[in-house]
Coordinates of C-alpha atoms in Angstrom, one line a residue:
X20 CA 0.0 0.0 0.0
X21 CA 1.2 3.1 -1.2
X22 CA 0.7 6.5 1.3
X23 CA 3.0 9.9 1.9
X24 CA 5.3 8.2 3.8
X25 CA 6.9 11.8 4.7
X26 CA 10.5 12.7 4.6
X27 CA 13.0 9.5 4.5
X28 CA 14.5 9.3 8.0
X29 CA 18.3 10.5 8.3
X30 CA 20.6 7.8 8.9
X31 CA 24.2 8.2 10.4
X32 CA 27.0 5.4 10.4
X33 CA 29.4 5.8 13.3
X34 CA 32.6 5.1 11.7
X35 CA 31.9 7.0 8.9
X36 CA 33.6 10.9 8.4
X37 CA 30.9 12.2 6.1
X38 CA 28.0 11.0 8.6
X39 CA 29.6 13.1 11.6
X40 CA 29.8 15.9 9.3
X41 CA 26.7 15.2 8.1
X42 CA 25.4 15.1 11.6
X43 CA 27.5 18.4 12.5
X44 CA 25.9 20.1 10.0
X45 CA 22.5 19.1 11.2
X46 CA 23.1 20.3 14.6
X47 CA 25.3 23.2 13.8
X48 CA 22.8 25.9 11.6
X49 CA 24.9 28.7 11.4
X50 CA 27.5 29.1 9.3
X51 CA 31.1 27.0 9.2
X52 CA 33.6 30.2 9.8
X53 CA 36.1 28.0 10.7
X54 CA 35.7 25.4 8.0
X55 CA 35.6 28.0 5.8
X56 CA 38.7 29.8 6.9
X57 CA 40.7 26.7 6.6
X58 CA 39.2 26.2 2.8
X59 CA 40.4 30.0 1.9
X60 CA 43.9 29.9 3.1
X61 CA 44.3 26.5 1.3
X62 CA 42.8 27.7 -1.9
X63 CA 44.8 30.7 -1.5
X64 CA 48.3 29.1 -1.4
X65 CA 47.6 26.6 -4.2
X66 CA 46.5 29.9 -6.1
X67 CA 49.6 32.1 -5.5
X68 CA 52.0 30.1 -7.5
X69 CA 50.0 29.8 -10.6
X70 CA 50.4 33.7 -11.9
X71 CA 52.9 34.8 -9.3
X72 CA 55.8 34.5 -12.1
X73 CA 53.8 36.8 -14.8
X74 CA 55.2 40.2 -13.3
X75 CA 59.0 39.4 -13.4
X76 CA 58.5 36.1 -16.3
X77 CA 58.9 38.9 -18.7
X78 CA 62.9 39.5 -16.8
X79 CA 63.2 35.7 -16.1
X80 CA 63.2 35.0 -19.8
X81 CA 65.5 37.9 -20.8
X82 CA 67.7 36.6 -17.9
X83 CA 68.2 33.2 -18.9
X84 CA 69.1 34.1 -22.7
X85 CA 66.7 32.1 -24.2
X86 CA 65.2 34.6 -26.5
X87 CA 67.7 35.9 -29.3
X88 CA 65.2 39.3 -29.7
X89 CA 63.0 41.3 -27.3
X90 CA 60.3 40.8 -29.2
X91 CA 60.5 36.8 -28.8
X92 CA 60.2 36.8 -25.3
X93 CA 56.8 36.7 -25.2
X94 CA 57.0 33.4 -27.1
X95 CA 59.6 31.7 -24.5
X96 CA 57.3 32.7 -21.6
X97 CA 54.1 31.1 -22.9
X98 CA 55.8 27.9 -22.3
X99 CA 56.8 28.4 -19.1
X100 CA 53.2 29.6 -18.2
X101 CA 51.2 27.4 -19.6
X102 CA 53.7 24.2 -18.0
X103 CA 51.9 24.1 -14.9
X104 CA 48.3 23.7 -16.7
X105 CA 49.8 20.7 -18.6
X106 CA 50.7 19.0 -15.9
X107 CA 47.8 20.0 -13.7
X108 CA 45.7 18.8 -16.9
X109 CA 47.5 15.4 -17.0
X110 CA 46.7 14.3 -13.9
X111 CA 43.0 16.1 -12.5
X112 CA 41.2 13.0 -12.7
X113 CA 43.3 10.6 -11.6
X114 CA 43.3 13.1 -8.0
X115 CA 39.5 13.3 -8.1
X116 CA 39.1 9.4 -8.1
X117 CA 41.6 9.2 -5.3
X118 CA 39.6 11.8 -3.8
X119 CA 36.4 10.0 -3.7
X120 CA 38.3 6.7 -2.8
X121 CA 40.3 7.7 0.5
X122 CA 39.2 11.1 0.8
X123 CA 39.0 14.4 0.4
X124 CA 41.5 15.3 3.1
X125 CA 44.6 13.4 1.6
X126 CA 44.7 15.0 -1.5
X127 CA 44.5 18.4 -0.4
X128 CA 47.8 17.9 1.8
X129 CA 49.5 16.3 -1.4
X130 CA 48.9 19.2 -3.2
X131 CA 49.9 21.5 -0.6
X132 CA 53.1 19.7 -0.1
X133 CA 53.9 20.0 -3.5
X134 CA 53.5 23.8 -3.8
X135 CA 56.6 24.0 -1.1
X136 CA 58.9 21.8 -2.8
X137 CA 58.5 22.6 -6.4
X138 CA 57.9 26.2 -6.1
X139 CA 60.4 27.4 -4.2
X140 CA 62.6 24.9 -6.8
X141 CA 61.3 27.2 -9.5
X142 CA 62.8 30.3 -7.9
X143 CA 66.0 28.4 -7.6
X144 CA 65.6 27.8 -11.3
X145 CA 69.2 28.7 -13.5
X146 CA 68.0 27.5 -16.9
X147 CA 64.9 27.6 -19.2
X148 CA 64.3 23.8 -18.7
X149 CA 64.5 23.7 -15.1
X150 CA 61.9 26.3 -15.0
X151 CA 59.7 24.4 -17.2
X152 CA 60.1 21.1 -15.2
X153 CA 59.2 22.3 -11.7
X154 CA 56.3 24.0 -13.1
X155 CA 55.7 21.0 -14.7
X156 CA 56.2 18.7 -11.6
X157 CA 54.1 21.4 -9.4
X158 CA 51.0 21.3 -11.6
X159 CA 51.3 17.6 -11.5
X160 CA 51.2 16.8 -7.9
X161 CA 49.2 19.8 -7.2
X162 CA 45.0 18.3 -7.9
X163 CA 43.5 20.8 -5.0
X164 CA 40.9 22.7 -7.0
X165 CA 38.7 19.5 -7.9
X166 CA 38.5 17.8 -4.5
X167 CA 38.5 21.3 -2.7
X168 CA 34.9 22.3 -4.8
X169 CA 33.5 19.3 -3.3
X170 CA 34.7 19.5 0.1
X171 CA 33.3 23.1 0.4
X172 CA 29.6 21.9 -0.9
X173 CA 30.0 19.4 1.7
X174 CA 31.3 20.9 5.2
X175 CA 28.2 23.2 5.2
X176 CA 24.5 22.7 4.7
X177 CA 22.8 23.4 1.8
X178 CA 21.6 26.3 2.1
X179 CA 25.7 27.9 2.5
X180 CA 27.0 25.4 -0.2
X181 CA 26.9 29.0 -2.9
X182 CA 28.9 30.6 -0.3
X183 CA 31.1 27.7 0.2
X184 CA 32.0 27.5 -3.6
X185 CA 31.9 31.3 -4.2
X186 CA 34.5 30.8 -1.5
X187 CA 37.1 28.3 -3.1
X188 CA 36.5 30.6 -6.8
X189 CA 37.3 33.9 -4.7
X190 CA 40.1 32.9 -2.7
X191 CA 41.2 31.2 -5.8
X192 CA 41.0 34.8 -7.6
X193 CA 42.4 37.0 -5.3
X194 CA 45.4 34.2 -4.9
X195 CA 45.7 34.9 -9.2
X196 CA 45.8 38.3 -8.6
X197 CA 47.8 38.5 -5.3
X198 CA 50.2 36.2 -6.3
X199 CA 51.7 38.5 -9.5
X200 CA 51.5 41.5 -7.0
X201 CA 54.1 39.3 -4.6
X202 CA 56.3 38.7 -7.8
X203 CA 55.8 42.1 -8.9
X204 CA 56.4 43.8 -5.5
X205 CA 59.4 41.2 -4.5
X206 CA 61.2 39.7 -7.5
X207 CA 64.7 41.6 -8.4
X208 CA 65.3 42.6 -4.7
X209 CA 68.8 43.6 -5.1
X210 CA 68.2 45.8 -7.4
X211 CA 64.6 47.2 -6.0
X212 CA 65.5 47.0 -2.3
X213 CA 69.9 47.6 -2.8
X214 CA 70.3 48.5 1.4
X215 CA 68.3 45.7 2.4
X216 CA 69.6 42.8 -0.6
X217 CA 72.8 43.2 -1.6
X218 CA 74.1 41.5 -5.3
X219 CA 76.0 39.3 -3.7
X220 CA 73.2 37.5 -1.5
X221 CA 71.0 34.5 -2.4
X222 CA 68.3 36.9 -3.1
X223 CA 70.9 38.9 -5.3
X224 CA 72.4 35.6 -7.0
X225 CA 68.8 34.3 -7.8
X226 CA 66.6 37.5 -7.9
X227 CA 63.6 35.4 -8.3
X228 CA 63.8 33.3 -5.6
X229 CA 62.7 36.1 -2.5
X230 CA 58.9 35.6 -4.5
X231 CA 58.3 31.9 -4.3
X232 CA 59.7 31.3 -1.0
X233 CA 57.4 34.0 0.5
X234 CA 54.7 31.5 -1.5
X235 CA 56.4 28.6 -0.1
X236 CA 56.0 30.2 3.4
X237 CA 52.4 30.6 3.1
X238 CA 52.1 26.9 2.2
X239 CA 53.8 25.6 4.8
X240 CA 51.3 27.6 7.0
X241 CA 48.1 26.0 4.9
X242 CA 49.7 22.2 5.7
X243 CA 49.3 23.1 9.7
X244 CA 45.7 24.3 8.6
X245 CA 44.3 21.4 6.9
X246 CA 45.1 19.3 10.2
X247 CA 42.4 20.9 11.1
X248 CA 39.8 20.1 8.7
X249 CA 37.6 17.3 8.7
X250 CA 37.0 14.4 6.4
X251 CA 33.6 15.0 4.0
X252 CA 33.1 11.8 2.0
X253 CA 31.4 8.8 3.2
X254 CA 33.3 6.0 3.6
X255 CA 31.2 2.8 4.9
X256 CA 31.7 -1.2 4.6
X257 CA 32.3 -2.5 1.3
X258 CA 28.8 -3.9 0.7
X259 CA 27.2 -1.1 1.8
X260 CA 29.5 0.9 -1.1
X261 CA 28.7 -1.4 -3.8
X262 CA 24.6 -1.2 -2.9
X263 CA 24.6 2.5 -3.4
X264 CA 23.9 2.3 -7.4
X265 CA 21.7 0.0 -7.1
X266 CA 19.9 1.7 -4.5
X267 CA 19.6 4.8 -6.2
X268 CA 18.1 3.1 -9.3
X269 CA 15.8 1.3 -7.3
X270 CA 14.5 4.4 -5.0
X271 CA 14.7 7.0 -7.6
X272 CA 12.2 4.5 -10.6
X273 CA 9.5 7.5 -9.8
X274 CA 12.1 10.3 -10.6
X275 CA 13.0 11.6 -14.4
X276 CA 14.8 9.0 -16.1
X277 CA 17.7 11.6 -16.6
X278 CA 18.7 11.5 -13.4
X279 CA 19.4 7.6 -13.2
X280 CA 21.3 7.9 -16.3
X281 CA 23.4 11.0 -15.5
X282 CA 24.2 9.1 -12.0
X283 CA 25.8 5.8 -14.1
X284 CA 27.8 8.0 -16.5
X285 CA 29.4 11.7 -16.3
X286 CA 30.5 12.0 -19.6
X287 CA 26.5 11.3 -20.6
X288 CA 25.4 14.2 -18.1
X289 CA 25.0 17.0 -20.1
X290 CA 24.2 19.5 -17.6
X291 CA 27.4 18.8 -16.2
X292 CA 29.6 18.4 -19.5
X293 CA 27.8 22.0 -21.0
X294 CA 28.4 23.7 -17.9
X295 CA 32.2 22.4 -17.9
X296 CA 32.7 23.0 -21.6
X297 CA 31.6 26.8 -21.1
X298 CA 33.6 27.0 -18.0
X299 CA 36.6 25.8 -19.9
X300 CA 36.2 28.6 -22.7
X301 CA 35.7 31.5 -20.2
X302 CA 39.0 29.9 -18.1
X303 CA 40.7 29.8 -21.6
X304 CA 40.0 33.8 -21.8
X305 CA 40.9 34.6 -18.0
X306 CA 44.1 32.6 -18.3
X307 CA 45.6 34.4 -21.5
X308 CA 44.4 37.7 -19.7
X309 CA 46.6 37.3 -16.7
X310 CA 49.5 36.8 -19.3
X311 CA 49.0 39.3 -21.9
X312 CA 47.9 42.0 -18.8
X313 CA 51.4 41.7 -17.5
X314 CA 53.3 41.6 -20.7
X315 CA 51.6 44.6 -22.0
X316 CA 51.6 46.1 -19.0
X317 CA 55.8 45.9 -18.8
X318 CA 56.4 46.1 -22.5
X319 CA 57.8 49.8 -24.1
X320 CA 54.9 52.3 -24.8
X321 CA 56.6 52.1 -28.2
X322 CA 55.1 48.6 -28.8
X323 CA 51.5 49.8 -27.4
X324 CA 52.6 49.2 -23.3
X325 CA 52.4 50.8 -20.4
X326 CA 56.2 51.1 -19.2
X327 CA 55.3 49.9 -16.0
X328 CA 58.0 48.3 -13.4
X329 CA 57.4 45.2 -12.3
X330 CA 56.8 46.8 -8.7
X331 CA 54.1 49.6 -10.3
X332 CA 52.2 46.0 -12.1
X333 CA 52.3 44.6 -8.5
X334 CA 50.7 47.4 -6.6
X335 CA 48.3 47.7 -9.3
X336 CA 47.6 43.7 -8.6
X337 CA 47.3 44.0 -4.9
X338 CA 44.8 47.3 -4.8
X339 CA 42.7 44.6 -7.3
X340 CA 43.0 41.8 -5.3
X341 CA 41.8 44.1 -2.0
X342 CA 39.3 45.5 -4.3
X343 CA 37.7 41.8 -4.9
X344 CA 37.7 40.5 -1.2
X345 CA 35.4 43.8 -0.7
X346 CA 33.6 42.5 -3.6
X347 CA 32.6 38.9 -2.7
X348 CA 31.9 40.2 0.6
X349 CA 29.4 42.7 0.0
X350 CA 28.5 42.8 -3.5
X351 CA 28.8 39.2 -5.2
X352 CA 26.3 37.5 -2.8
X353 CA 23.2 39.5 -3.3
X354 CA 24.5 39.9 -6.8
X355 CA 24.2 36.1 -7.5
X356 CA 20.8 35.6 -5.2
X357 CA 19.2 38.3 -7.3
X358 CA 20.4 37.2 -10.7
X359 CA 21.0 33.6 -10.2
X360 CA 24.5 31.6 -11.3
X361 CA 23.5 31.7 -15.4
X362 CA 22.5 35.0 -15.7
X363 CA 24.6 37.2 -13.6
X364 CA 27.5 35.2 -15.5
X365 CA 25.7 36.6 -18.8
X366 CA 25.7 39.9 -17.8
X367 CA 29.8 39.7 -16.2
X368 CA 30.3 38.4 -20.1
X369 CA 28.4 41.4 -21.8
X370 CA 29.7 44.0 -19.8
X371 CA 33.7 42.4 -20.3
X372 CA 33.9 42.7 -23.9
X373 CA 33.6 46.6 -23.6
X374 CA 36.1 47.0 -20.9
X375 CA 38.8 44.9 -23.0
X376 CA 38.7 46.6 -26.2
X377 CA 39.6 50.2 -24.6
X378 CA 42.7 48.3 -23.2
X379 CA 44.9 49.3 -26.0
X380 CA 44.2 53.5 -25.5
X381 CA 45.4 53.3 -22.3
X382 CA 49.0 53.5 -23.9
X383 CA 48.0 57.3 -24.5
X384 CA 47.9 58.1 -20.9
X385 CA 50.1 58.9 -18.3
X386 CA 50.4 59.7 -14.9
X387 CA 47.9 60.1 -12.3
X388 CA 45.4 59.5 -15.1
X389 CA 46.9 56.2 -16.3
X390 CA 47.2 54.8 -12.9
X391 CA 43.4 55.3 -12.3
X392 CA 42.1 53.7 -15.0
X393 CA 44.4 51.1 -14.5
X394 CA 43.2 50.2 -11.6
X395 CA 39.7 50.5 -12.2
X396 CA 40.1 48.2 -15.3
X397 CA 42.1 45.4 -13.5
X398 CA 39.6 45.3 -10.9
X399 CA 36.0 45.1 -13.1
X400 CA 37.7 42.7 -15.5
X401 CA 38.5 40.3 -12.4
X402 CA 35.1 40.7 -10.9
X403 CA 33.7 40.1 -14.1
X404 CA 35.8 37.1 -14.3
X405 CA 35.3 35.9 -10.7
X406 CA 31.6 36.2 -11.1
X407 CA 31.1 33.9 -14.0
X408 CA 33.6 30.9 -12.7
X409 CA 31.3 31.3 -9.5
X410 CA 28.4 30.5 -11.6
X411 CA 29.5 28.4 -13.7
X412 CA 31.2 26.3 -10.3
X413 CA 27.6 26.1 -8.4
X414 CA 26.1 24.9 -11.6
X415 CA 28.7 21.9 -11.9
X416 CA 28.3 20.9 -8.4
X417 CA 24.3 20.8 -8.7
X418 CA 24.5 18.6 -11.7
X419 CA 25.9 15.6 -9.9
X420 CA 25.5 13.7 -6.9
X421 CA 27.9 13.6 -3.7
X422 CA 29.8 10.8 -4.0
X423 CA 30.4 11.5 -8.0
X424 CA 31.4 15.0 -7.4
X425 CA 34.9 14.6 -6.9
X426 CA 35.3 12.4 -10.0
X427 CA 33.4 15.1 -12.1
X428 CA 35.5 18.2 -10.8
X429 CA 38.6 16.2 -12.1
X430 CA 36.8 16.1 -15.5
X431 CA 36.0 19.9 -15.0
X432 CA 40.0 20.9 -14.0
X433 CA 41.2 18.3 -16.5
X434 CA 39.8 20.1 -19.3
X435 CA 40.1 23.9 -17.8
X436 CA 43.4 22.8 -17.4
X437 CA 44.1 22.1 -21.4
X438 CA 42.2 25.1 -22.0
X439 CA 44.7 27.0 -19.4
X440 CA 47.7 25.5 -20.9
X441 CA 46.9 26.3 -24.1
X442 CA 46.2 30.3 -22.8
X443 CA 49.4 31.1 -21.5
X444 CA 51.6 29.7 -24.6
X445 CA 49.1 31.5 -27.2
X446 CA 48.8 34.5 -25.6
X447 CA 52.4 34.6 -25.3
X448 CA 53.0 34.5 -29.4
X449 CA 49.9 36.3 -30.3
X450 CA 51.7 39.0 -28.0
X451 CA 54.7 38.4 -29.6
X452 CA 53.2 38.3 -32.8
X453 CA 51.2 41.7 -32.6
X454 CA 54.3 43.5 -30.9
X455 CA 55.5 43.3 -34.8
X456 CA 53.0 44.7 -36.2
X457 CA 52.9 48.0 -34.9
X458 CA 51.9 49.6 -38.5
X459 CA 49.3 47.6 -39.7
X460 CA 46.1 48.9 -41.0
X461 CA 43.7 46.7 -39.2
X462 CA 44.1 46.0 -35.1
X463 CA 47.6 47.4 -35.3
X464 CA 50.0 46.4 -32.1
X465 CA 47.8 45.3 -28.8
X466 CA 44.8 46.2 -30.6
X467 CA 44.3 42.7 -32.4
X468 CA 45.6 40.8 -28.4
X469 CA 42.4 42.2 -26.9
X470 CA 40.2 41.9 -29.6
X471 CA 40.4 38.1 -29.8
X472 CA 40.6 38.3 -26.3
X473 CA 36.7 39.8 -26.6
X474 CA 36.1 37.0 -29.6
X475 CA 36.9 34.1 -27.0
X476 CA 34.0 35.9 -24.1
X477 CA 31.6 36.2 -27.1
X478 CA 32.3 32.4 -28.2
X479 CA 31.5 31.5 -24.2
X480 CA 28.5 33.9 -23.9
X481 CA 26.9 32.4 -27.4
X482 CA 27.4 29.1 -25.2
X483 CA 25.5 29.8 -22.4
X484 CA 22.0 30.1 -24.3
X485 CA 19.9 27.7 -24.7
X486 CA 19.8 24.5 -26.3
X487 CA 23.4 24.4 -25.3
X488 CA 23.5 24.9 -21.8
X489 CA 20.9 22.7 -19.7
X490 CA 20.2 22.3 -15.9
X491 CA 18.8 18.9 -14.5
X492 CA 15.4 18.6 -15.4
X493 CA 15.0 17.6 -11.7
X494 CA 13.4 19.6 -9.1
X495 CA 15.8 19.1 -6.6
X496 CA 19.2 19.3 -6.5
X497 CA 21.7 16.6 -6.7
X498 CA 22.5 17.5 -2.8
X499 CA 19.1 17.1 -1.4
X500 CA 18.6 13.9 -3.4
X501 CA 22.1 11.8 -2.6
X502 CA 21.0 12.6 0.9
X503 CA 17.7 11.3 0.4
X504 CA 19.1 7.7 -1.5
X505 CA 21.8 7.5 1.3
X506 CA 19.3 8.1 3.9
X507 CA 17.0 5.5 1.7
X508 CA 19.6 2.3 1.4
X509 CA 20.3 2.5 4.8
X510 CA 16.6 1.8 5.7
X511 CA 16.6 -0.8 3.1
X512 CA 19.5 -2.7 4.6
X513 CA 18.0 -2.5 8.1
X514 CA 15.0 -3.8 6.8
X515 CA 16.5 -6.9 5.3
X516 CA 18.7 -7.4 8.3
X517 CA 15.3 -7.8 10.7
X518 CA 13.6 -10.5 7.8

C-alpha cells in the first residue's frame, strides 16, 4: 500500500567521516567560519603560485638568454606559463578518483606539499628547462581545485553550499591576482631593495627566488591548517559501497529517467559536461588575460605598453585583489541571489567585452590619469571574471550527486586545465606576434591581443544560451537527493537485516 510516507528518516554510520559531518551540520545551523577559513587559506596558497611568475617572467626569460630578440620573449614565456596547466591537466582526474576513494582530506595535503617543494625549486631555477620542469612537476602533484569544490559543498548545509564555492572561486582569484602583485612587488630585490639585498646574496644571485619562497611560506602555514579540517566523503563497509547504485536506481524509478542515467555516467550528463565546456572557454579567456595583462603592462609604450616596473604592475595587482575580497563580501552575494549563477555570469560576459577593447588606448595616458584607470580596469575585468567561474562552479556541483562529485570536478579541472595550458603559450606569441605589427592597417600592435581576447568571451557567452546549456530537469538538486538515497539504502538494509 502506497501512502506519503513523509520525509525518509536520516541515517548516520558511526565510523563514517561524512556522517559526523553530516550530523555536525544538522546540529550546527549557522554558518562553518572555521571550515571556511581553513578552505580559503588553502585555496589561496595553491593559487599564488600559478600567476605569481607573470610580473617578473617577462625579466626571467630575458635573464636566462633564451630569446635571441626582445620581441620573442613573449613566445619563450608562454611555455613556461602554460607548463603548470599541462601538468595539472594530466593528472586532474586521476586526483578526483583518489579523492572520492580515500578522501578528500589526503589530497588536499598532497597538493599542498607539493607547492613547497617545487615552487620554491622554480625560484631556484638557473636554466629555461628547469623552469619548465618544476612548473611541470608542481601542476602535477598539485590536484587541489577538484576535490576542494566538493569538500566546500559538503562541510556546510545546503543552504551555505553557494557561499562555500563562491569561497574556493574567490580565494582562488584574489590568490591569481595577489600572487603577480608578490612577484611584482618582491622579484629583483637587489636591485629594487639595494640597502636591504645586496648582489652578492641568495636573493641577489637568484633575484627570483625572494617571490616563491614567501609562496612557499604561506604553504607551509596552509599544511598546519588542513590538520584541522575534517573528512567530508562517506566511507562505509564494502557492501554497503557497492549497494549505493543499485539503491539509487531502485528508490529513484519514480524520478526523471535523466537523473538515473546521469548518475551511471558523467560524460552522458550533459548539464554537467555543457556547464564544464563553457567554464573551460571563459577559463581559456581569463588565463591568456593574466599573461597578456602583465606583458603589456611591462612592455615599451613604443610597442602599445604601459612602461610599468614590475613593482608599479604589482601594486596595481594588490589594490585589485583588495578591491575583490570587498567584492565577494558585499556585492557578489546578493548579486548572485538576485540574478542567479546563469545570468549574472551573462551579464559579467556582456559587460567584459567593452572593458577589454579600450585596453589598447590606455597607452596614451600617463600619470595620475593612467594609474586610475588602470586600476579600475584590472579590478572590473577580475570581478567580471570571478563572477562567472562562480556561476558556472555552483552549476557543476548541482549537476551531480555527492559521492560523484569529486570524479566530475577532475573532468572539470582536467579540461580547464588544457584550455589553461593552451592560454598562457598562445597569448604569449599572439603577443609576440602583434608586438611586430605595430603599422598595420587593421588592429595594429595590442589592438588585435584584446580583440580576440573579446572573440573568445563572445564564443563563451553564445554558449550559455539555450539548447546548449541545460540544468537537470529535476526539481531538486543533486544535494538534497544523494542525501535522500543515502538516507533511503540505509533503511533498506535494516530492513532486510530484521527479515
Amino acid at each position: 500500500m502506497k501512502g506519503n510516507a513523509g520525509p525518509p528518516m536520516k541515517v548516520y554510520h558511526e565510523n563514517c567521516p561524512g556522517c559526523k559531518q553530516d550530523r555536525k551540520n544538522e546540529v550546527h545551523r549557522g554558518i562553518p567560519y572555521g571550515e571556511f577559513f581553513f578552505i580559503w587559506i588553502v585555496t589561496l596558497c595553491s593559487a599564488l603560485p600559478i600567476s605569481s611568475l607573470f610580473p617578473f617572467l617577462y625579466f626571467m626569460i630575458r635573464d636566462l638568454h633564451i630569446a635571441k630578440r626582445e620581441e620573442d620573449i613573449g613566445f619563450y614565456a608562454g611555455f613556461v606559463g602554460s607548463s603548470f596547466m599541462i601538468g595539472r591537466a594530466l593528472t586532474s582526474v586521476f586526483w578526483g578518483v583518489v579523492a572520492d576513494r580515500y578522501g578528500r582530506k589526503p589530497v588536499i595535503l598532497i597538493s599542498i606539499i607539493s607547492v613547497i617543494i617545487f615552487n620554491t625549486l622554480f625560484g631556484l631555477s638557473t636554466s629555461y628547462s628547469m623552469a619548465i620542469i618544476s612548473r611541470s612537476f608542481m601542476g602535477c602533484f598539485c590536484g587541489l581545485l577538484g576535490p576542494i569544490k566538493a569538500y566546500a559543498s559538503e562541510v556546510c548545509r545546503k543552504e551555505y553550499q553557494a557561499l562555500g564555492l563562491s569561497l574556493v572561486s574567490t580565494s582562488r582569484g584574489i590568490g591569481l591576482v595577489v600572487g603577480p602583485a608578490i612577484g611584482g612587488f618582491l622579484a629583483q630585490p637587489a636591485e629594487k631593495y639595494p640597502n636591504i639585498f645586496s648582489k652578492e646574496s641568495l636573493f641577489g644571485r637568484f633575484p627570483y627566488f625572494l617571490p616563491c619562497l614567501c609562496i612557499s611560506l604561506v604553504a607551509i602555514a596552509a599544511t598546519v591548517a588542513c590538520f584541522w579540517l575534517p573528512e567530508t566523503l562517506h566511507i562505509h563497509d564494502k557492501w554497503e559501497i557497492e549497494d549505493l547504485e543499485g539503491s539509487l536506481i531502485r528508490c529513484e524509478t519514480r524520478e526523471s529517467s535523466e537523473e538515473t542515467e546521469a548518475s551511471k555516467s558523467l560524460i552522458k550528463n550533459w548539464p554537467l559536461m555543457s556547464a564544464i565546456i563553457i567554464y573551460c572557454v571563459f577559463s581559456l579567456q581569463d588565463m591568456a588575460y593574466s599573461e597578456i595583462f602583465s606583458l603589456w603592462a611591462v612592455s615599451n609604450q613604443s610597442y602599445g605598453g604601459l612602461s610599468f616596473s614590475s613593482q608599479v604592475v604589482g601594486e596595481v595587482l594588490a589594490i585589485t585583489g583588495i578591491s575583490l575580497l570587498v567584492y565577494q563580501i558585499f556585492l557578489y552575494p546578493p548579486f548572485e541571489k538576485y540574478l542567479g549563477p546563469i545570468t549574472s555570469s551573462r551579464v559579467a560576459a556582456i559587460f567584459s567585452i567593452p572593458l577589454l577593447a579600450g585596453y589598447p588606448f590606455m597607452s596614451k595616458l600617463s600619470g595620475l590619469e593612467l594609474q586610475l584607470i588602470v586600476n579600475c580596469a584590472s579590478f572590473l575585468k577580475n570581478a567580471f571574471s570571478i563572477t562567472i567561474i562562480n556561476g558556472f562552479n555552483i552549476l557543476q556541483n548541482n549537476a551531480v550527486p555527492q559521492h560523484q562529485r569529486g570524479a566530475a570536478n577532475g573532468i572539470s579541472i582536467t579540461a580547464m586545465s588544457l584550455f589553461k595550458a593552451v592560454a598562457p603559450a598562445g597569448g604569449g606569441a599572439l603577443f609576440s606576434w602583434a608586438q611586430k605589427r605595430q603599422q598595420a592597417s587593421f588592429l595594429p600592435g595590442d589592438h588585435v591581443v584584446f580583440f580576440v581576447l573579446n572573440v573568445v568571451t563572445l564564443i563563451g557567452l553564445l554558449l550559455t544560451i539555450k539548447p546548449f546549456l541545460t540544468q537537470p530537469s529535476n526539481k531538486r538538486s543533486y544535494v538534497s537527493l544523494a542525501t535522500e538515497v543515502h538516507a533511503r539504502r540505509s533503511k533498506d538494509c535494516c530492513c532486510c537485516l530484521h527479515r
